[in-house]
Short mmCIF file of C-alpha atoms in Angstrom, two decimals:
data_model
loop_
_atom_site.label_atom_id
_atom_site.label_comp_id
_atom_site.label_asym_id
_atom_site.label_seq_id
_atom_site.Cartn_x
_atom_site.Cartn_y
_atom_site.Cartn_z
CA UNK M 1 -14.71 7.11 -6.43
CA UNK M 2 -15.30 8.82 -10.05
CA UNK M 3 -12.15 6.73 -11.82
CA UNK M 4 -13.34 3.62 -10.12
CA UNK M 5 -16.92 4.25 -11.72
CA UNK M 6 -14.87 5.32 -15.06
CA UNK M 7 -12.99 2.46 -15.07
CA UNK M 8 -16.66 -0.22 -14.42
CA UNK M 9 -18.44 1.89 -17.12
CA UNK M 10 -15.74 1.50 -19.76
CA UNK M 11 -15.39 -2.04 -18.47
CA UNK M 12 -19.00 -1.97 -19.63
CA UNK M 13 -18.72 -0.31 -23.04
CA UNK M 14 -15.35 -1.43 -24.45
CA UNK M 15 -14.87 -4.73 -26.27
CA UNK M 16 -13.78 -7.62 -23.88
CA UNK M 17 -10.21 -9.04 -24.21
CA UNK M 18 -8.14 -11.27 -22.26
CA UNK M 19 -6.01 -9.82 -20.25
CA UNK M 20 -3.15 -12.39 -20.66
CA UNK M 21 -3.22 -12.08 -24.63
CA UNK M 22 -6.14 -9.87 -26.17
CA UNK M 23 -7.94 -12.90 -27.06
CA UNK M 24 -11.59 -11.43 -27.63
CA UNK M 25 -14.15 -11.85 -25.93
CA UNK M 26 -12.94 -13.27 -22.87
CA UNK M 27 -11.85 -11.83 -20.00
CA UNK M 28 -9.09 -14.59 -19.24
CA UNK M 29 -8.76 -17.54 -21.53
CA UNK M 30 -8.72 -21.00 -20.92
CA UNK M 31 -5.22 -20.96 -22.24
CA UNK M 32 -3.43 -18.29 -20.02
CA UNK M 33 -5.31 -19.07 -17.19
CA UNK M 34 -3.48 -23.00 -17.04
CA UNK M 35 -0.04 -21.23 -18.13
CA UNK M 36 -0.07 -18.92 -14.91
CA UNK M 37 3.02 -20.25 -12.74
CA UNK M 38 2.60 -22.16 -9.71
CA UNK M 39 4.16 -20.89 -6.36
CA UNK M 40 8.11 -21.72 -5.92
CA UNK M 41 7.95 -22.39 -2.58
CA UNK M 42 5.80 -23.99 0.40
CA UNK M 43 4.25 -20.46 2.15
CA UNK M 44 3.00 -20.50 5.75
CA UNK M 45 1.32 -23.34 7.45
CA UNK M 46 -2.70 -23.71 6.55
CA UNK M 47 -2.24 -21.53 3.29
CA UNK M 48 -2.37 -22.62 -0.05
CA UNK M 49 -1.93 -20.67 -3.56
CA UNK M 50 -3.23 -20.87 -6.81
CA UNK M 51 -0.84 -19.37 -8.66
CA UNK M 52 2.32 -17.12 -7.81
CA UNK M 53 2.02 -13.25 -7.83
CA UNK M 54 5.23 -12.99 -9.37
CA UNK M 55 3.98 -13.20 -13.17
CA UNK M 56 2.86 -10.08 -15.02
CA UNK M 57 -0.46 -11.56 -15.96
CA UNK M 58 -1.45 -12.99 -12.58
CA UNK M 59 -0.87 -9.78 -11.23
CA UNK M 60 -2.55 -8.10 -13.90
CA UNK M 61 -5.78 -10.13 -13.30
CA UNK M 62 -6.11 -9.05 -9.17
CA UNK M 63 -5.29 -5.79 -9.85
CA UNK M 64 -8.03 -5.64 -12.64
CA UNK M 65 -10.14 -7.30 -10.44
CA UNK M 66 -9.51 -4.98 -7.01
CA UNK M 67 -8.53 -1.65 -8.64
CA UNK M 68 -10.71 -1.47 -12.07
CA UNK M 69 -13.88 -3.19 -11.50
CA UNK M 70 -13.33 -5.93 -13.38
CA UNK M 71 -15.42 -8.63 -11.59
CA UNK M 72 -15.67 -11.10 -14.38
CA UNK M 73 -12.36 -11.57 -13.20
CA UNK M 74 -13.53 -13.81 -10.12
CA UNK M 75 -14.71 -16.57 -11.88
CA UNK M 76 -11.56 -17.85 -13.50
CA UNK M 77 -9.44 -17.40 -10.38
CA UNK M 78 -11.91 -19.03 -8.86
CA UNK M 79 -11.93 -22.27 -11.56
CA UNK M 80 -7.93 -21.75 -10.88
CA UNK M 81 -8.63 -22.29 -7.24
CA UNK M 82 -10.95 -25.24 -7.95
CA UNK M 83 -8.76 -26.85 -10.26
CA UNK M 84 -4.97 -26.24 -8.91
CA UNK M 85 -6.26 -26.76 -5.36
CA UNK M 86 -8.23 -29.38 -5.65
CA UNK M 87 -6.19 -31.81 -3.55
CA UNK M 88 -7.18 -30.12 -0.21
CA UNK M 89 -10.84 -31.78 -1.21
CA UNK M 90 -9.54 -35.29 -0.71
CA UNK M 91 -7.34 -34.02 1.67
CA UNK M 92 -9.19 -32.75 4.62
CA UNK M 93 -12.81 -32.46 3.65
CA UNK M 94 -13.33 -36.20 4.87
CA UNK M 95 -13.08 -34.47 8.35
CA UNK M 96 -16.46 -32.94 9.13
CA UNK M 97 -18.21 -29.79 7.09
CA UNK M 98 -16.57 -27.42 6.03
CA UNK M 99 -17.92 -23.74 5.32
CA UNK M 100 -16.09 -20.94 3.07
CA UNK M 101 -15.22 -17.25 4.70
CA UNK M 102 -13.86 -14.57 2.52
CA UNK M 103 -11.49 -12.32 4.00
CA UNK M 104 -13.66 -8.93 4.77
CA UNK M 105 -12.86 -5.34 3.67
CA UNK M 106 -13.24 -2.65 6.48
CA UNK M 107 -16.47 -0.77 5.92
CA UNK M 108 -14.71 2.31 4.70
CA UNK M 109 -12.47 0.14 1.52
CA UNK M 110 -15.92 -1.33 1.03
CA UNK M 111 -17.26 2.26 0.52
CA UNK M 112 -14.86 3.01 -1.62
CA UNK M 113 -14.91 0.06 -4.01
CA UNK M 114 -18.23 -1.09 -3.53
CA UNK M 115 -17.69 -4.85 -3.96
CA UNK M 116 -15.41 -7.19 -1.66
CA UNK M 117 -12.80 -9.05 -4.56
CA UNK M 118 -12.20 -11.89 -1.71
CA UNK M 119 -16.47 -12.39 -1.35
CA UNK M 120 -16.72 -12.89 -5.62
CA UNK M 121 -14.08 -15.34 -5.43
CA UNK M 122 -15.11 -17.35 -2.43
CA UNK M 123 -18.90 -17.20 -3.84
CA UNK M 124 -17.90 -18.64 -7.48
CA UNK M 125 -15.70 -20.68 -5.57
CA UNK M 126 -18.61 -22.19 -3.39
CA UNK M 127 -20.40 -22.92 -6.40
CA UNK M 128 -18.01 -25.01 -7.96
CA UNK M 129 -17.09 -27.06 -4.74
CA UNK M 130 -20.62 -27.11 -3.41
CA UNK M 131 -19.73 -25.75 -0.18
CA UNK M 132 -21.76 -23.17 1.90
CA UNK M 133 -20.09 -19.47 2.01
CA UNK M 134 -21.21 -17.32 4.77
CA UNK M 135 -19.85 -13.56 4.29
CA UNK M 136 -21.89 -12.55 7.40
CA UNK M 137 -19.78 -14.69 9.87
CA UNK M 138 -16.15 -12.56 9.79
CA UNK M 139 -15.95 -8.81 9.66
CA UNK M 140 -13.40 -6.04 9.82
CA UNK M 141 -13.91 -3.73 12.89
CA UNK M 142 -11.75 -1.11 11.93
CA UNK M 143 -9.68 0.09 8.59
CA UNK M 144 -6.04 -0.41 8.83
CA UNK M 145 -3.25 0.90 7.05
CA UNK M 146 -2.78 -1.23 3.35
CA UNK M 147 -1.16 -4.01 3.98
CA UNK M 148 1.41 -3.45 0.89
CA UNK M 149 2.58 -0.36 2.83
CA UNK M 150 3.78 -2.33 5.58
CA UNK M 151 6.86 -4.24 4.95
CA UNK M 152 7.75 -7.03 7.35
CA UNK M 153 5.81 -10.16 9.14
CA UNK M 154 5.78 -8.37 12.52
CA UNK M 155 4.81 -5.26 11.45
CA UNK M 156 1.98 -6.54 9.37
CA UNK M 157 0.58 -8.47 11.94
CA UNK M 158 0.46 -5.05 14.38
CA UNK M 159 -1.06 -3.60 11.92
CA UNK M 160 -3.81 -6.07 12.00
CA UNK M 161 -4.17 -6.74 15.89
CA UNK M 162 -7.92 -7.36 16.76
CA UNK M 163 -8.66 -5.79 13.52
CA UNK M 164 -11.19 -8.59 13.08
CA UNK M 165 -14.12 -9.36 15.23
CA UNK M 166 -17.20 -12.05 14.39
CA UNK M 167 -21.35 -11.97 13.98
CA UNK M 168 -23.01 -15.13 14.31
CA UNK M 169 -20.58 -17.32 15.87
CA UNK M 170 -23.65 -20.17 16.39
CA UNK M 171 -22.79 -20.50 11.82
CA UNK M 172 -19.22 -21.77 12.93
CA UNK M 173 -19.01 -23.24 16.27
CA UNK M 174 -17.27 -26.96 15.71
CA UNK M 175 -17.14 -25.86 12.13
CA UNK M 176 -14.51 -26.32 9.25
CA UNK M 177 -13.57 -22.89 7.51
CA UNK M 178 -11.93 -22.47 4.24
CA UNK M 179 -10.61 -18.71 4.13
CA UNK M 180 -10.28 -17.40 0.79
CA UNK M 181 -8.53 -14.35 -0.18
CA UNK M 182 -6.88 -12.74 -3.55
CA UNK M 183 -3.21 -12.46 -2.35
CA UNK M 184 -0.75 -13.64 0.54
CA UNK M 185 2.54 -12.54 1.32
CA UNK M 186 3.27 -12.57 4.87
CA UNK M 187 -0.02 -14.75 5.92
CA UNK M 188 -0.60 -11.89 8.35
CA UNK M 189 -4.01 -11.14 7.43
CA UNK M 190 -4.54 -14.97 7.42
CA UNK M 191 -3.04 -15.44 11.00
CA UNK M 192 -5.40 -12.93 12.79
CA UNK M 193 -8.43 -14.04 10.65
CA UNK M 194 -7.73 -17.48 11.88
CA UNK M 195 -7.06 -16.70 15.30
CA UNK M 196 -10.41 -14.66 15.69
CA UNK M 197 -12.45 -17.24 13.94
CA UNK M 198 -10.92 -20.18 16.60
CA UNK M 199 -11.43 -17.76 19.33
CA UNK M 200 -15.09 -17.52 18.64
CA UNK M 201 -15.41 -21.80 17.89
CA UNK M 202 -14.37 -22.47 14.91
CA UNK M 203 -13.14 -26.33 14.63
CA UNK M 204 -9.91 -25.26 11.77
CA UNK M 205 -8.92 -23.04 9.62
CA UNK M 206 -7.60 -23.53 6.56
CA UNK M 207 -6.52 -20.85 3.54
CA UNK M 208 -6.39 -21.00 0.22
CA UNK M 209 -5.59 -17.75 -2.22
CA UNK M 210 -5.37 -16.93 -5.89
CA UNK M 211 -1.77 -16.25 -5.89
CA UNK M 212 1.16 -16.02 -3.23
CA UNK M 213 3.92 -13.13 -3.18
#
């Protein structure tokens, strides 16, 4: 808890430079932001990436974001979002409304960091596509094990069983949802957010993340 307040406070005090190439006064450039590499490959059905994790400055920018308070941070990946993503607009959005859902932190992480990396993102990301977000919808009912820890598909998505539960279902019944979280490997955490939110009347459930492992 002290080194993450550390780490926000000289956040605070310390000249800003981008993270990608010291460029002052910016957080993350124009200029690195557009140079961060695409994904390889197609991931998991429903889920679609930004960026891939693979690339030292991609994953500098989450981890900044997550581990150092760094939430300036949200806004670009969120504009990378916006911009590299914005097919899925003409894509599916014809198809009924559509409402935004970041990925929740269990109660104790949220202690811990005191902000929700997913909820900046999905909120800056709401503003640029004009969409609703609704972080009161999709909750985490109890901490599990990091996610990183655990190292295959099956095990990941044990790890998560009924680990989500829903408030409010009357915000999403027939609705669209847009999930939006930092990083995807597996699409475990993915898969049992979508399953709870169709279990409690959601219409579909799409994803879309920063970056993809």
């Amino acid at each position: 808890m002290m080194e993450s307040f550390i780490h926000r406070l000289l956040n605070l005090l310390l000249p800003q430079k981008c993270i990608g190439c010291n460029k002052k006064q910016v957080v993350l450039c124009r200029e690195c932001l557009e140079t961060l590499p695409l994904p390889d490959s197609e991931g998991p059905r429903n889920i679609f990436a930004a960026a891939h994790y693979d690339y030292e400055t991609t994953r500098k920018a989450i981890w900044f974001l997550k581990y150092r308070g760094v939430k300036q941070l949200a806004e670009p990946l969120a504009e990378l979002i916006n911009t590299r993503c914005s097919f899925i607009k003409h894509r599916v959005f014809n198809q009924g409304e559509w409402i935004i859902v970041p990925i929740p932190l269990s109660s104790k992480k949220m202690r811990e960091r005191g902000y929700n990396q997913a909820e900046l993102i999905a909120k800056h990301l709401s503003d640029k596509i004009n969409i609703g977000c609704l972080n009161d919808v999709l909750y985490k009912k109890f901490h599990t094990e990091s996610q990183v820890n655990v190292k295959n598909r099956e095990k990941r998505l044990e790890n998560l069983k009924d680990s989500f539960g829903i408030k409010n279902p009357e915000k999403i019944k027939d609705k669209n949802i847009i999930l939006v979280d930092d990083v995807s490997t597996t699409g475990a955490t993915i898969s049992e957010a979508e399953k709870t939110l169709l279990e409690a009347g959601a219409k579909k459930v799409i994803a879309i993340v920063v970056a993809r492992g």
